[in-house]
Amino acid sequence: AISTNRTWNKSGSPYLVTGDVTVSNQSVLTVDPGVEVRFMTPSDLSTGDDQSSGQDQNRSELRITDGSGLVAKGSAEEPIMFTSNASSPKAGDWYGIYVNNSKKIDIDHISIKYSNQGFYFHNIQGNVLDTVKVKNSSFSDLSGSGINNSRYEGFRVNFLFKGNVFENVSGRLNFDRTYFTNGNKLQFIDNDFGNTGIWVENRDQQRPDIILEGNDNLSHIDFRSVNDVESKGNRLSAYYYAEGYG
């Protein structure tokens, strides 16, 4: 467990996660460029989570909770890697990065591979001044979604998803039955969705604005009970549905 500010630096890399690493007490985990974080995986003889806890009791995960934060900003030359520790890795080897009531998420040039989820958000509270940022990152060989928000929970901050790539990701980018706030902006800009889609279903009377610009390889877009949608320069292979906006 991490309950004070902590930095994972390149000299300590690779970091091996054998259970669940939980960041709490409003502390911030900073991951430096070039760091590799490897997660234990389930096998026939053992569990991939030696604590048998978290969202998946059989898979290891990184948990950002209790108003804490994750700042993982690599570079094109030195990306940050979150991946399986298996000698023959496969999709779903580890759970992913779970974020509960934590709005300080600042991601740039990371790679998430062989997990179930990329980021799983739960009860994100804040206001129109707060932004969760995921930029210039890759999500590959995931058995679930790259971005997923827990059903019937809030996501009351802005969201910037820019310059990211999905490859062999099973699930869509998903804000299913989510509670938003007036003035929230969900921005999806210059991403390659790898033939997956975007689903945003708002369950609050307050409605978010959506900016959708320059995205490629979108299989579908489905926006429900949102406010304004600004869309241009997207390449879409299937359908585009938007309800309750304007």
Coordinates of N, CA and C in Angstrom, one line a residue:
A1 N 0.8 -1.2 0.0 CA 0.0 0.0 0.0 C 0.9 1.2 0.0
I2 N 0.4 2.3 -0.6 CA 1.1 3.6 -0.7 C 0.2 4.6 -0.1
S3 N 0.6 5.2 1.0 CA -0.2 6.2 1.7 C 0.4 7.6 1.8
T4 N 1.6 7.7 1.2 CA 2.3 9.0 1.1 C 2.8 9.2 -0.4
N5 N 3.1 10.4 -0.8 CA 3.6 10.6 -2.1 C 4.8 9.6 -2.4
R6 N 4.8 9.0 -3.6 CA 5.8 8.1 -4.0 C 6.2 8.2 -5.4
T7 N 7.4 8.0 -5.8 CA 7.9 8.0 -7.2 C 8.5 6.7 -7.5
W8 N 8.0 6.1 -8.6 CA 8.7 4.9 -9.2 C 9.6 5.4 -10.3
N9 N 10.9 5.2 -10.1 CA 11.9 5.8 -11.0 C 12.6 4.7 -11.8
K10 N 13.3 5.1 -12.8 CA 13.9 4.2 -13.8 C 14.9 3.2 -13.1
S11 N 15.6 3.8 -12.1 CA 16.7 3.0 -11.5 C 16.1 1.8 -10.7
G12 N 14.8 1.9 -10.3 CA 14.2 0.7 -9.6 C 13.4 -0.2 -10.5
S13 N 13.4 0.1 -11.8 CA 12.6 -0.6 -12.8 C 13.3 -1.9 -13.2
P14 N 12.6 -3.0 -13.5 CA 11.1 -3.1 -13.5 C 10.5 -3.3 -12.1
Y15 N 9.3 -2.8 -11.9 CA 8.6 -3.0 -10.6 C 7.6 -4.2 -10.8
L16 N 7.7 -5.2 -9.9 CA 6.8 -6.4 -10.0 C 5.7 -6.3 -9.0
V17 N 4.5 -6.3 -9.5 CA 3.3 -6.3 -8.7 C 2.7 -7.7 -8.5
T18 N 2.7 -8.2 -7.3 CA 2.3 -9.6 -7.1 C 0.9 -9.7 -6.5
G19 N 0.3 -8.5 -6.2 CA -1.1 -8.5 -5.7 C -1.8 -7.2 -6.1
D20 N -2.3 -6.4 -5.2 CA -2.8 -5.1 -5.5 C -2.0 -4.1 -4.9
V21 N -1.6 -3.1 -5.7 CA -0.9 -1.9 -5.1 C -2.0 -0.8 -5.0
T22 N -2.3 -0.4 -3.8 CA -3.3 0.6 -3.5 C -2.7 1.9 -3.1
V23 N -3.0 3.0 -3.8 CA -2.6 4.3 -3.5 C -3.8 5.0 -2.8
S24 N -3.5 5.5 -1.6 CA -4.6 6.1 -0.8 C -4.2 7.3 0.0
N25 N -5.1 7.8 0.8 CA -4.8 9.0 1.7 C -4.4 10.2 0.9
Q26 N -5.0 10.4 -0.3 CA -4.8 11.6 -1.1 C -3.3 11.8 -1.6
S27 N -2.6 10.7 -1.6 CA -1.2 10.7 -2.0 C -1.2 10.5 -3.5
V28 N 0.0 10.8 -4.1 CA 0.2 10.8 -5.6 C 1.3 9.8 -5.9
L29 N 1.0 8.8 -6.8 CA 2.1 8.0 -7.3 C 2.5 8.6 -8.6
T30 N 3.8 8.9 -8.7 CA 4.4 9.4 -9.9 C 5.3 8.3 -10.5
V31 N 5.1 8.1 -11.8 CA 5.9 7.1 -12.5 C 6.8 7.8 -13.6
D32 N 8.1 7.6 -13.5 CA 9.0 8.3 -14.3 C 9.1 7.7 -15.7
P33 N 9.6 8.5 -16.7 CA 9.8 7.9 -18.1 C 10.7 6.7 -18.1
G34 N 10.4 5.8 -18.9 CA 11.2 4.6 -19.1 C 10.9 3.5 -18.1
V35 N 10.0 3.7 -17.1 CA 9.8 2.7 -16.1 C 8.9 1.6 -16.7
E36 N 9.1 0.3 -16.3 CA 8.3 -0.8 -16.6 C 7.7 -1.4 -15.4
V37 N 6.4 -1.6 -15.4 CA 5.6 -2.2 -14.3 C 5.1 -3.5 -14.8
R38 N 5.4 -4.6 -14.1 CA 5.0 -5.9 -14.5 C 4.1 -6.5 -13.5
F39 N 3.0 -7.1 -13.9 CA 2.0 -7.7 -13.1 C 1.9 -9.2 -13.1
M40 N 1.9 -9.8 -11.9 CA 1.8 -11.3 -11.9 C 0.5 -11.7 -12.5
T41 N 0.5 -13.0 -12.9 CA -0.7 -13.5 -13.7 C -1.2 -14.8 -13.0
P42 N -2.5 -15.1 -13.2 CA -3.0 -16.4 -12.7 C -2.4 -17.6 -13.4
S43 N -2.3 -18.7 -12.8 CA -1.8 -19.9 -13.4 C -2.6 -21.1 -12.8
D44 N -2.4 -22.2 -13.3 CA -3.1 -23.4 -12.8 C -2.8 -23.7 -11.3
L45 N -1.6 -23.2 -10.9 CA -1.1 -23.6 -9.6 C -1.2 -22.4 -8.6
S46 N -1.4 -21.2 -9.0 CA -1.4 -20.1 -8.1 C -2.3 -19.0 -8.7
T47 N -2.6 -18.0 -7.8 CA -3.4 -16.9 -8.2 C -2.4 -15.7 -8.6
G48 N -2.9 -14.9 -9.5 CA -2.1 -13.7 -9.9 C -2.2 -12.6 -8.9
D49 N -3.0 -12.8 -7.8 CA -3.2 -11.7 -6.8 C -2.9 -12.4 -5.4
D50 N -1.8 -12.1 -4.8 CA -1.5 -12.8 -3.6 C -2.2 -12.2 -2.4
Q51 N -3.0 -11.2 -2.6 CA -3.8 -10.6 -1.6 C -5.3 -11.0 -1.7
S52 N -5.6 -11.6 -2.9 CA -7.0 -12.0 -3.2 C -8.0 -10.9 -2.9
S53 N -7.7 -9.7 -3.4 CA -8.6 -8.6 -3.1 C -8.8 -7.7 -4.3
G54 N -9.4 -6.6 -4.2 CA -9.6 -5.6 -5.3 C -10.8 -6.0 -6.2
Q55 N -10.8 -5.5 -7.4 CA -11.9 -5.7 -8.3 C -11.9 -7.2 -8.8
D56 N -10.7 -7.8 -8.9 CA -10.6 -9.1 -9.4 C -9.6 -9.9 -8.4
Q57 N -10.2 -10.8 -7.6 CA -9.4 -11.5 -6.6 C -8.4 -12.4 -7.1
N58 N -8.4 -12.7 -8.4 CA -7.4 -13.6 -9.0 C -6.4 -12.9 -9.9
R59 N -6.5 -11.6 -10.0 CA -5.6 -10.8 -10.9 C -5.1 -9.6 -10.1
S60 N -3.8 -9.3 -10.4 CA -3.2 -8.2 -9.8 C -3.7 -6.9 -10.5
E61 N -3.6 -5.8 -9.7 CA -4.1 -4.5 -10.3 C -3.4 -3.3 -9.5
L62 N -3.4 -2.2 -10.2 CA -3.0 -0.9 -9.6 C -4.3 -0.2 -9.2
R63 N -4.4 0.3 -7.9 CA -5.6 0.9 -7.4 C -5.3 2.3 -6.9
I64 N -6.0 3.3 -7.5 CA -5.8 4.7 -7.2 C -7.1 5.1 -6.5
T65 N -7.1 5.3 -5.1 CA -8.3 5.5 -4.4 C -8.2 6.7 -3.4
D66 N -9.4 7.0 -2.8 CA -9.4 7.9 -1.7 C -8.9 9.3 -2.0
G67 N -9.2 9.8 -3.2 CA -8.7 11.2 -3.6 C -7.3 11.2 -4.0
S68 N -6.7 10.1 -4.2 CA -5.2 10.0 -4.6 C -5.1 10.3 -6.1
G69 N -3.8 10.2 -6.6 CA -3.6 10.5 -8.0 C -2.5 9.6 -8.6
L70 N -2.5 9.6 -9.9 CA -1.5 8.9 -10.7 C -1.0 9.8 -11.8
V71 N 0.3 10.1 -11.7 CA 0.9 10.9 -12.7 C 2.0 10.0 -13.4
A72 N 1.7 9.6 -14.6 CA 2.6 8.7 -15.4 C 2.8 9.4 -16.7
K73 N 3.9 10.1 -16.8 CA 4.2 10.9 -18.1 C 5.5 10.5 -18.6
G74 N 5.5 9.6 -19.6 CA 6.7 9.2 -20.3 C 7.0 10.1 -21.5
S75 N 7.7 9.6 -22.5 CA 8.0 10.3 -23.7 C 8.0 9.4 -24.8
A76 N 8.1 9.9 -26.1 CA 8.2 9.0 -27.2 C 9.4 8.1 -27.2
E77 N 10.5 8.7 -26.6 CA 11.7 7.9 -26.5 C 11.7 7.0 -25.3
E78 N 11.0 7.4 -24.3 CA 11.0 6.6 -23.0 C 9.6 6.4 -22.5
P79 N 8.8 5.6 -23.2 CA 7.4 5.4 -22.7 C 7.4 4.6 -21.4
I80 N 6.3 4.7 -20.7 CA 6.1 3.9 -19.5 C 5.3 2.6 -19.8
M81 N 5.7 1.5 -19.4 CA 5.0 0.2 -19.7 C 4.4 -0.4 -18.5
F82 N 3.1 -0.7 -18.7 CA 2.3 -1.6 -17.7 C 1.9 -2.8 -18.4
T83 N 2.5 -4.0 -18.0 CA 2.3 -5.2 -18.8 C 2.3 -6.4 -17.9
S84 N 2.1 -7.6 -18.5 CA 2.1 -8.9 -17.9 C 3.5 -9.3 -17.6
N85 N 3.6 -10.1 -16.5 CA 4.9 -10.7 -16.2 C 5.1 -12.1 -16.8
A86 N 4.1 -12.6 -17.5 CA 4.1 -13.9 -18.0 C 5.2 -14.1 -19.1
S87 N 5.8 -15.3 -19.2 CA 6.7 -15.5 -20.3 C 6.0 -15.6 -21.7
S88 N 4.7 -16.0 -21.7 CA 3.9 -16.0 -22.9 C 2.6 -15.3 -22.6
P89 N 2.7 -13.9 -22.6 CA 1.6 -13.1 -22.1 C 0.4 -13.2 -23.0
K90 N -0.8 -13.0 -22.4 CA -2.1 -13.0 -23.2 C -3.0 -12.0 -22.6
A91 N -4.0 -11.6 -23.4 CA -5.0 -10.6 -22.9 C -5.7 -11.1 -21.6
G92 N -5.8 -10.2 -20.7 CA -6.5 -10.6 -19.4 C -5.6 -11.2 -18.3
D93 N -4.3 -11.1 -18.6 CA -3.3 -11.7 -17.6 C -3.4 -10.9 -16.2
W94 N -3.6 -9.6 -16.3 CA -3.8 -8.8 -15.0 C -5.0 -7.9 -15.2
Y95 N -5.5 -7.3 -14.1 CA -6.8 -6.6 -14.2 C -6.7 -5.3 -14.9
G96 N -5.9 -4.4 -14.5 CA -5.8 -3.1 -15.1 C -5.6 -2.0 -14.0
I97 N -5.9 -0.8 -14.3 CA -5.7 0.3 -13.4 C -7.1 0.8 -12.9
Y98 N -7.4 0.6 -11.6 CA -8.7 1.0 -11.1 C -8.6 2.3 -10.4
V99 N -9.5 3.2 -10.7 CA -9.5 4.6 -10.2 C -10.8 4.9 -9.5
N100 N -10.8 5.1 -8.1 CA -12.0 5.3 -7.3 C -11.9 6.7 -6.6
N101 N -12.8 7.6 -7.0 CA -12.9 8.9 -6.3 C -11.6 9.6 -6.4
S102 N -10.9 9.6 -7.6 CA -9.6 10.2 -7.7 C -9.6 11.0 -9.1
K103 N -9.4 12.3 -9.0 CA -9.5 13.1 -10.2 C -8.2 13.5 -10.7
K104 N -7.1 13.3 -10.0 CA -5.8 13.7 -10.5 C -5.2 12.5 -11.2
I105 N -5.6 12.4 -12.5 CA -5.0 11.3 -13.3 C -4.5 12.0 -14.6
D106 N -3.1 11.9 -14.7 CA -2.4 12.7 -15.8 C -1.5 11.7 -16.4
I107 N -1.9 11.2 -17.7 CA -1.2 10.1 -18.3 C -0.7 10.6 -19.7
D108 N 0.5 10.3 -20.0 CA 1.1 10.7 -21.3 C 2.2 9.7 -21.7
H109 N 2.1 9.1 -22.9 CA 3.1 8.2 -23.4 C 3.3 7.0 -22.5
I110 N 2.2 6.3 -22.2 CA 2.3 5.0 -21.5 C 1.8 3.9 -22.4
S111 N 2.1 2.7 -22.1 CA 1.6 1.5 -22.8 C 1.0 0.5 -21.8
I112 N -0.3 0.1 -22.1 CA -1.0 -0.9 -21.2 C -1.2 -2.1 -22.1
K113 N -0.6 -3.2 -21.7 CA -0.7 -4.5 -22.5 C -1.2 -5.6 -21.7
Y114 N -1.9 -6.5 -22.3 CA -2.3 -7.8 -21.7 C -3.1 -7.8 -20.5
S115 N -3.9 -6.7 -20.3 CA -4.8 -6.6 -19.1 C -6.2 -6.9 -19.5
N116 N -7.1 -6.9 -18.5 CA -8.5 -7.0 -18.8 C -9.0 -5.6 -19.1
Q117 N -8.9 -4.6 -18.2 CA -9.3 -3.3 -18.4 C -8.0 -2.4 -18.6
G118 N -8.1 -1.3 -19.3 CA -7.0 -0.3 -19.3 C -7.2 0.5 -18.0
F119 N -8.1 1.4 -18.0 CA -8.5 2.2 -16.8 C -10.0 1.9 -16.5
Y120 N -10.3 1.6 -15.3 CA -11.7 1.4 -14.8 C -12.0 2.5 -13.8
F121 N -12.9 3.4 -14.1 CA -13.2 4.5 -13.3 C -14.4 4.3 -12.5
H122 N -14.4 4.7 -11.2 CA -15.6 4.5 -10.3 C -15.7 5.8 -9.4
N123 N -16.9 6.4 -9.5 CA -17.3 7.5 -8.6 C -16.2 8.6 -8.7
I124 N -16.0 9.2 -9.9 CA -15.0 10.3 -10.0 C -15.8 11.6 -9.8
Q125 N -15.4 12.3 -8.7 CA -16.0 13.5 -8.2 C -15.1 14.7 -8.4
G126 N -15.7 15.8 -8.9 CA -14.9 17.0 -9.0 C -15.8 18.1 -9.6
N127 N -15.2 19.0 -10.5 CA -16.0 20.0 -11.1 C -15.4 20.3 -12.5
V128 N -15.9 21.4 -13.1 CA -15.5 21.7 -14.5 C -14.1 22.3 -14.5
L129 N -13.4 22.4 -13.4 CA -12.0 22.9 -13.4 C -11.1 21.7 -13.4
D130 N -11.6 20.5 -13.1 CA -10.8 19.3 -13.0 C -10.8 18.5 -14.4
T131 N -9.7 17.9 -14.8 CA -9.6 17.2 -16.0 C -8.8 15.9 -15.8
V132 N -9.4 14.8 -16.1 CA -8.6 13.5 -16.3 C -8.1 13.5 -17.7
K133 N -6.7 13.2 -17.8 CA -6.0 13.3 -19.1 C -5.4 12.0 -19.4
V134 N -5.7 11.5 -20.6 CA -5.0 10.3 -21.1 C -4.5 10.7 -22.5
K135 N -3.2 10.8 -22.7 CA -2.7 11.3 -24.0 C -1.6 10.4 -24.5
N136 N -1.5 10.3 -25.9 CA -0.3 9.7 -26.6 C 0.0 8.3 -26.1
S137 N -1.0 7.5 -25.8 CA -0.7 6.2 -25.1 C -1.3 5.1 -25.9
S138 N -0.9 3.9 -25.7 CA -1.3 2.7 -26.4 C -2.0 1.7 -25.5
F139 N -3.0 1.1 -26.0 CA -3.7 0.0 -25.3 C -3.8 -1.2 -26.2
S140 N -3.2 -2.3 -25.8 CA -3.1 -3.4 -26.8 C -3.3 -4.7 -26.1
D141 N -4.0 -5.6 -26.8 CA -4.2 -7.0 -26.3 C -5.0 -7.0 -24.9
L142 N -6.1 -6.3 -24.9 CA -7.0 -6.2 -23.7 C -8.2 -7.1 -23.9
S143 N -8.6 -7.8 -22.9 CA -9.8 -8.7 -23.0 C -11.0 -7.9 -22.7
G144 N -10.9 -6.7 -22.2 CA -12.1 -5.8 -21.9 C -11.9 -4.5 -22.6
S145 N -12.2 -3.4 -21.9 CA -12.2 -2.0 -22.5 C -10.9 -1.3 -22.2
G146 N -10.5 -0.4 -23.1 CA -9.4 0.5 -22.7 C -9.8 1.5 -21.7
I147 N -11.0 2.1 -21.8 CA -11.5 3.0 -20.8 C -12.9 2.5 -20.4
N148 N -13.2 2.4 -19.1 CA -14.5 1.9 -18.7 C -14.9 2.7 -17.4
N149 N -16.2 3.1 -17.4 CA -16.7 3.7 -16.2 C -17.8 2.9 -15.5
S150 N -17.7 2.7 -14.2 CA -18.7 1.9 -13.5 C -20.1 2.4 -13.7
R151 N -21.0 1.5 -14.0 CA -22.4 1.9 -14.2 C -23.0 2.5 -13.0
Y152 N -23.9 3.5 -13.2 CA -24.6 4.2 -12.2 C -23.7 4.9 -11.2
E153 N -22.6 5.4 -11.7 CA -21.7 6.1 -10.8 C -21.3 7.4 -11.6
G154 N -20.8 8.4 -10.8 CA -20.5 9.7 -11.4 C -19.2 9.8 -12.1
F155 N -19.1 10.6 -13.1 CA -17.8 11.1 -13.7 C -18.0 12.6 -13.9
R156 N -17.7 13.3 -12.8 CA -18.1 14.7 -12.7 C -16.9 15.6 -12.9
V157 N -16.0 15.2 -13.9 CA -14.9 16.0 -14.3 C -14.8 16.0 -15.8
N158 N -13.9 16.9 -16.3 CA -13.6 16.8 -17.8 C -12.8 15.6 -18.1
F159 N -12.8 15.2 -19.3 CA -12.0 14.0 -19.8 C -11.4 14.4 -21.1
L160 N -10.1 14.3 -21.2 CA -9.3 14.5 -22.4 C -8.6 13.2 -22.8
F161 N -9.0 12.7 -23.9 CA -8.5 11.5 -24.5 C -8.0 11.8 -25.9
K162 N -6.6 11.9 -26.0 CA -6.1 12.5 -27.2 C -4.8 11.8 -27.6
G163 N -4.8 11.4 -28.9 CA -3.6 10.8 -29.5 C -3.3 9.4 -29.1
N164 N -4.3 8.7 -28.7 CA -4.1 7.3 -28.2 C -4.4 6.3 -29.3
V165 N -3.9 5.0 -29.1 CA -4.1 4.0 -30.1 C -4.6 2.7 -29.4
F166 N -5.7 2.1 -29.9 CA -6.2 0.8 -29.5 C -5.8 -0.2 -30.5
E167 N -5.3 -1.3 -30.0 CA -4.9 -2.5 -30.9 C -5.3 -3.8 -30.2
N168 N -6.1 -4.6 -30.8 CA -6.6 -5.8 -30.3 C -7.3 -5.6 -28.9
V169 N -8.1 -4.6 -28.8 CA -8.9 -4.3 -27.6 C -10.4 -4.8 -27.9
S170 N -10.9 -5.6 -26.9 CA -12.2 -6.2 -27.2 C -13.3 -5.3 -27.0
G171 N -13.3 -4.4 -26.0 CA -14.4 -3.6 -25.6 C -14.3 -2.2 -26.1
R172 N -15.5 -1.5 -26.2 CA -15.6 -0.1 -26.6 C -15.1 0.8 -25.4
L173 N -14.8 2.1 -25.8 CA -14.6 3.1 -24.7 C -16.0 3.4 -24.1
N174 N -16.1 3.2 -22.8 CA -17.5 3.0 -22.3 C -17.8 3.9 -21.1
F175 N -18.7 4.8 -21.2 CA -19.3 5.5 -20.1 C -20.8 5.2 -20.1
D176 N -21.1 4.0 -19.6 CA -22.4 3.4 -19.6 C -23.2 3.8 -18.4
R177 N -24.3 4.4 -18.5 CA -25.2 4.8 -17.4 C -24.5 5.6 -16.4
T178 N -23.9 6.7 -16.8 CA -23.0 7.5 -16.0 C -23.6 8.8 -15.6
Y179 N -23.3 9.4 -14.4 CA -23.8 10.7 -14.0 C -22.8 11.7 -14.3
F180 N -23.2 12.7 -15.1 CA -22.3 13.8 -15.5 C -22.8 15.1 -14.9
T181 N -22.1 16.2 -15.2 CA -22.4 17.5 -14.7 C -22.4 18.5 -15.8
N182 N -23.4 19.5 -15.8 CA -23.4 20.5 -16.8 C -22.0 21.2 -16.9
G183 N -21.6 21.4 -18.1 CA -20.3 22.0 -18.4 C -19.1 21.1 -18.5
N184 N -19.3 19.8 -18.1 CA -18.3 18.8 -18.3 C -18.0 18.6 -19.8
K185 N -16.8 18.5 -20.2 CA -16.4 18.3 -21.6 C -15.7 16.9 -21.7
L186 N -16.2 16.1 -22.6 CA -15.6 14.8 -22.9 C -14.9 15.1 -24.3
Q187 N -13.6 15.0 -24.4 CA -12.9 15.3 -25.6 C -12.2 14.1 -26.1
F188 N -12.5 13.7 -27.3 CA -11.9 12.5 -28.0 C -11.3 13.1 -29.3
I189 N -9.9 13.2 -29.3 CA -9.2 13.9 -30.4 C -8.1 13.1 -30.9
D190 N -8.0 12.9 -32.2 CA -6.9 12.3 -32.9 C -6.5 10.9 -32.3
N191 N -7.5 10.1 -32.1 CA -7.2 8.7 -31.6 C -7.4 7.7 -32.7
D192 N -6.7 6.6 -32.6 CA -7.0 5.4 -33.5 C -7.7 4.4 -32.6
F193 N -9.0 4.2 -32.9 CA -9.8 3.3 -32.0 C -9.7 1.8 -32.4
G194 N -8.9 1.5 -33.4 CA -8.7 0.1 -33.7 C -10.0 -0.7 -33.9
N195 N -11.0 -0.1 -34.6 CA -12.2 -0.7 -34.9 C -13.1 -1.0 -33.7
T196 N -12.9 -0.2 -32.6 CA -13.8 -0.2 -31.5 C -14.6 1.1 -31.5
G197 N -15.5 1.2 -30.6 CA -16.4 2.4 -30.6 C -16.4 3.2 -29.3
I198 N -17.3 4.2 -29.2 CA -17.5 5.0 -28.0 C -18.9 4.9 -27.6
W199 N -19.2 4.7 -26.4 CA -20.6 4.7 -25.8 C -20.6 5.7 -24.7
V200 N -21.5 6.7 -24.7 CA -21.7 7.6 -23.6 C -23.2 7.6 -23.4
E201 N -23.6 7.1 -22.2 CA -25.0 7.2 -21.8 C -25.1 7.9 -20.5
N202 N -25.7 9.1 -20.5 CA -25.8 9.9 -19.4 C -27.1 9.6 -18.6
R203 N -27.1 9.5 -17.3 CA -28.3 9.2 -16.5 C -28.6 10.4 -15.6
D204 N -28.0 11.6 -15.8 CA -28.3 12.7 -15.0 C -29.1 13.7 -15.8
Q205 N -29.9 14.6 -15.1 CA -30.5 15.7 -15.8 C -29.5 16.7 -16.3
Q206 N -28.3 16.8 -15.7 CA -27.2 17.6 -16.2 C -26.5 16.8 -17.3
R207 N -26.0 17.6 -18.3 CA -25.6 16.9 -19.5 C -24.2 17.4 -19.9
P208 N -23.3 16.5 -20.3 CA -22.0 16.9 -20.8 C -21.9 17.4 -22.2
D209 N -20.9 18.1 -22.6 CA -20.6 18.5 -24.0 C -19.6 17.5 -24.5
I210 N -19.6 17.2 -25.8 CA -18.7 16.2 -26.4 C -18.0 16.9 -27.6
I211 N -16.7 16.7 -27.6 CA -15.9 17.1 -28.8 C -15.3 15.9 -29.4
L212 N -15.5 15.6 -30.6 CA -15.1 14.4 -31.3 C -14.4 14.9 -32.6
E213 N -13.1 14.7 -32.7 CA -12.3 15.3 -33.8 C -11.1 14.5 -34.2
G214 N -11.1 14.2 -35.5 CA -9.9 13.6 -36.1 C -9.6 12.2 -35.6
N215 N -10.6 11.4 -35.3 CA -10.5 10.0 -34.8 C -10.6 9.1 -36.0
D216 N -9.9 8.0 -35.9 CA -9.8 7.0 -37.0 C -10.2 5.6 -36.5
N217 N -10.7 4.8 -37.4 CA -11.0 3.4 -37.1 C -12.1 3.2 -36.0
L218 N -13.1 4.1 -36.0 CA -14.2 4.0 -35.1 C -15.3 3.0 -35.7
S219 N -15.6 2.0 -35.0 CA -16.7 1.1 -35.4 C -18.1 1.7 -35.2
H220 N -18.3 2.5 -34.2 CA -19.6 3.1 -33.9 C -19.4 4.2 -32.8
I221 N -20.4 5.1 -32.8 CA -20.5 6.1 -31.8 C -21.9 6.2 -31.3
D222 N -22.1 6.2 -30.0 CA -23.5 6.2 -29.5 C -23.5 7.1 -28.3
F223 N -24.1 8.3 -28.4 CA -24.2 9.3 -27.4 C -25.7 9.4 -27.0
R224 N -26.0 9.3 -25.7 CA -27.4 9.4 -25.2 C -27.5 10.4 -24.1
S225 N -28.5 11.3 -24.2 CA -28.8 12.3 -23.2 C -27.6 13.2 -22.9
V226 N -27.0 13.7 -24.0 CA -25.9 14.6 -23.8 C -26.3 16.0 -24.3
N227 N -25.4 17.0 -24.1 CA -25.8 18.4 -24.5 C -25.3 18.6 -25.9
D228 N -24.2 19.3 -26.1 CA -23.7 19.7 -27.4 C -22.7 18.7 -27.9
V229 N -22.8 18.3 -29.2 CA -21.8 17.5 -29.8 C -21.1 18.2 -31.0
E230 N -19.8 18.3 -30.9 CA -19.0 19.0 -32.0 C -18.2 17.9 -32.6
S231 N -18.5 17.5 -33.9 CA -17.9 16.4 -34.5 C -17.3 16.8 -35.9
K232 N -16.0 16.5 -36.1 CA -15.5 16.8 -37.4 C -14.2 15.9 -37.7
G233 N -14.1 15.5 -38.9 CA -12.9 14.8 -39.4 C -12.7 13.4 -38.8
N234 N -13.8 12.7 -38.5 CA -13.7 11.3 -37.9 C -14.0 10.3 -39.0
R235 N -13.3 9.2 -38.9 CA -13.6 8.1 -39.9 C -14.3 7.0 -39.1
L236 N -15.5 6.7 -39.6 CA -16.5 5.8 -38.9 C -16.9 4.7 -39.9
S237 N -16.9 3.5 -39.4 CA -17.2 2.4 -40.3 C -18.6 1.9 -40.2
A238 N -19.3 2.2 -39.0 CA -20.6 1.6 -38.8 C -21.7 2.7 -38.6
Y239 N -22.0 3.0 -37.4 CA -23.1 4.0 -37.2 C -22.8 5.1 -36.2
Y240 N -23.5 6.1 -36.3 CA -23.3 7.3 -35.4 C -24.7 7.6 -34.9
Y241 N -24.9 7.6 -33.6 CA -26.2 7.8 -33.0 C -26.0 8.8 -31.9
A242 N -26.8 9.9 -31.9 CA -26.8 10.9 -30.8 C -28.2 11.3 -30.4
E243 N -28.5 11.3 -29.1 CA -29.9 11.5 -28.7 C -29.8 12.6 -27.6
G244 N -30.8 13.5 -27.7 CA -31.0 14.5 -26.6 C -30.0 15.5 -26.5
Y245 N -29.6 16.1 -27.6 CA -28.6 17.1 -27.6 C -29.0 18.3 -28.5
G246 N -28.4 19.4 -28.3 CA -28.7 20.6 -29.2 C -29.4 21.6 -28.4

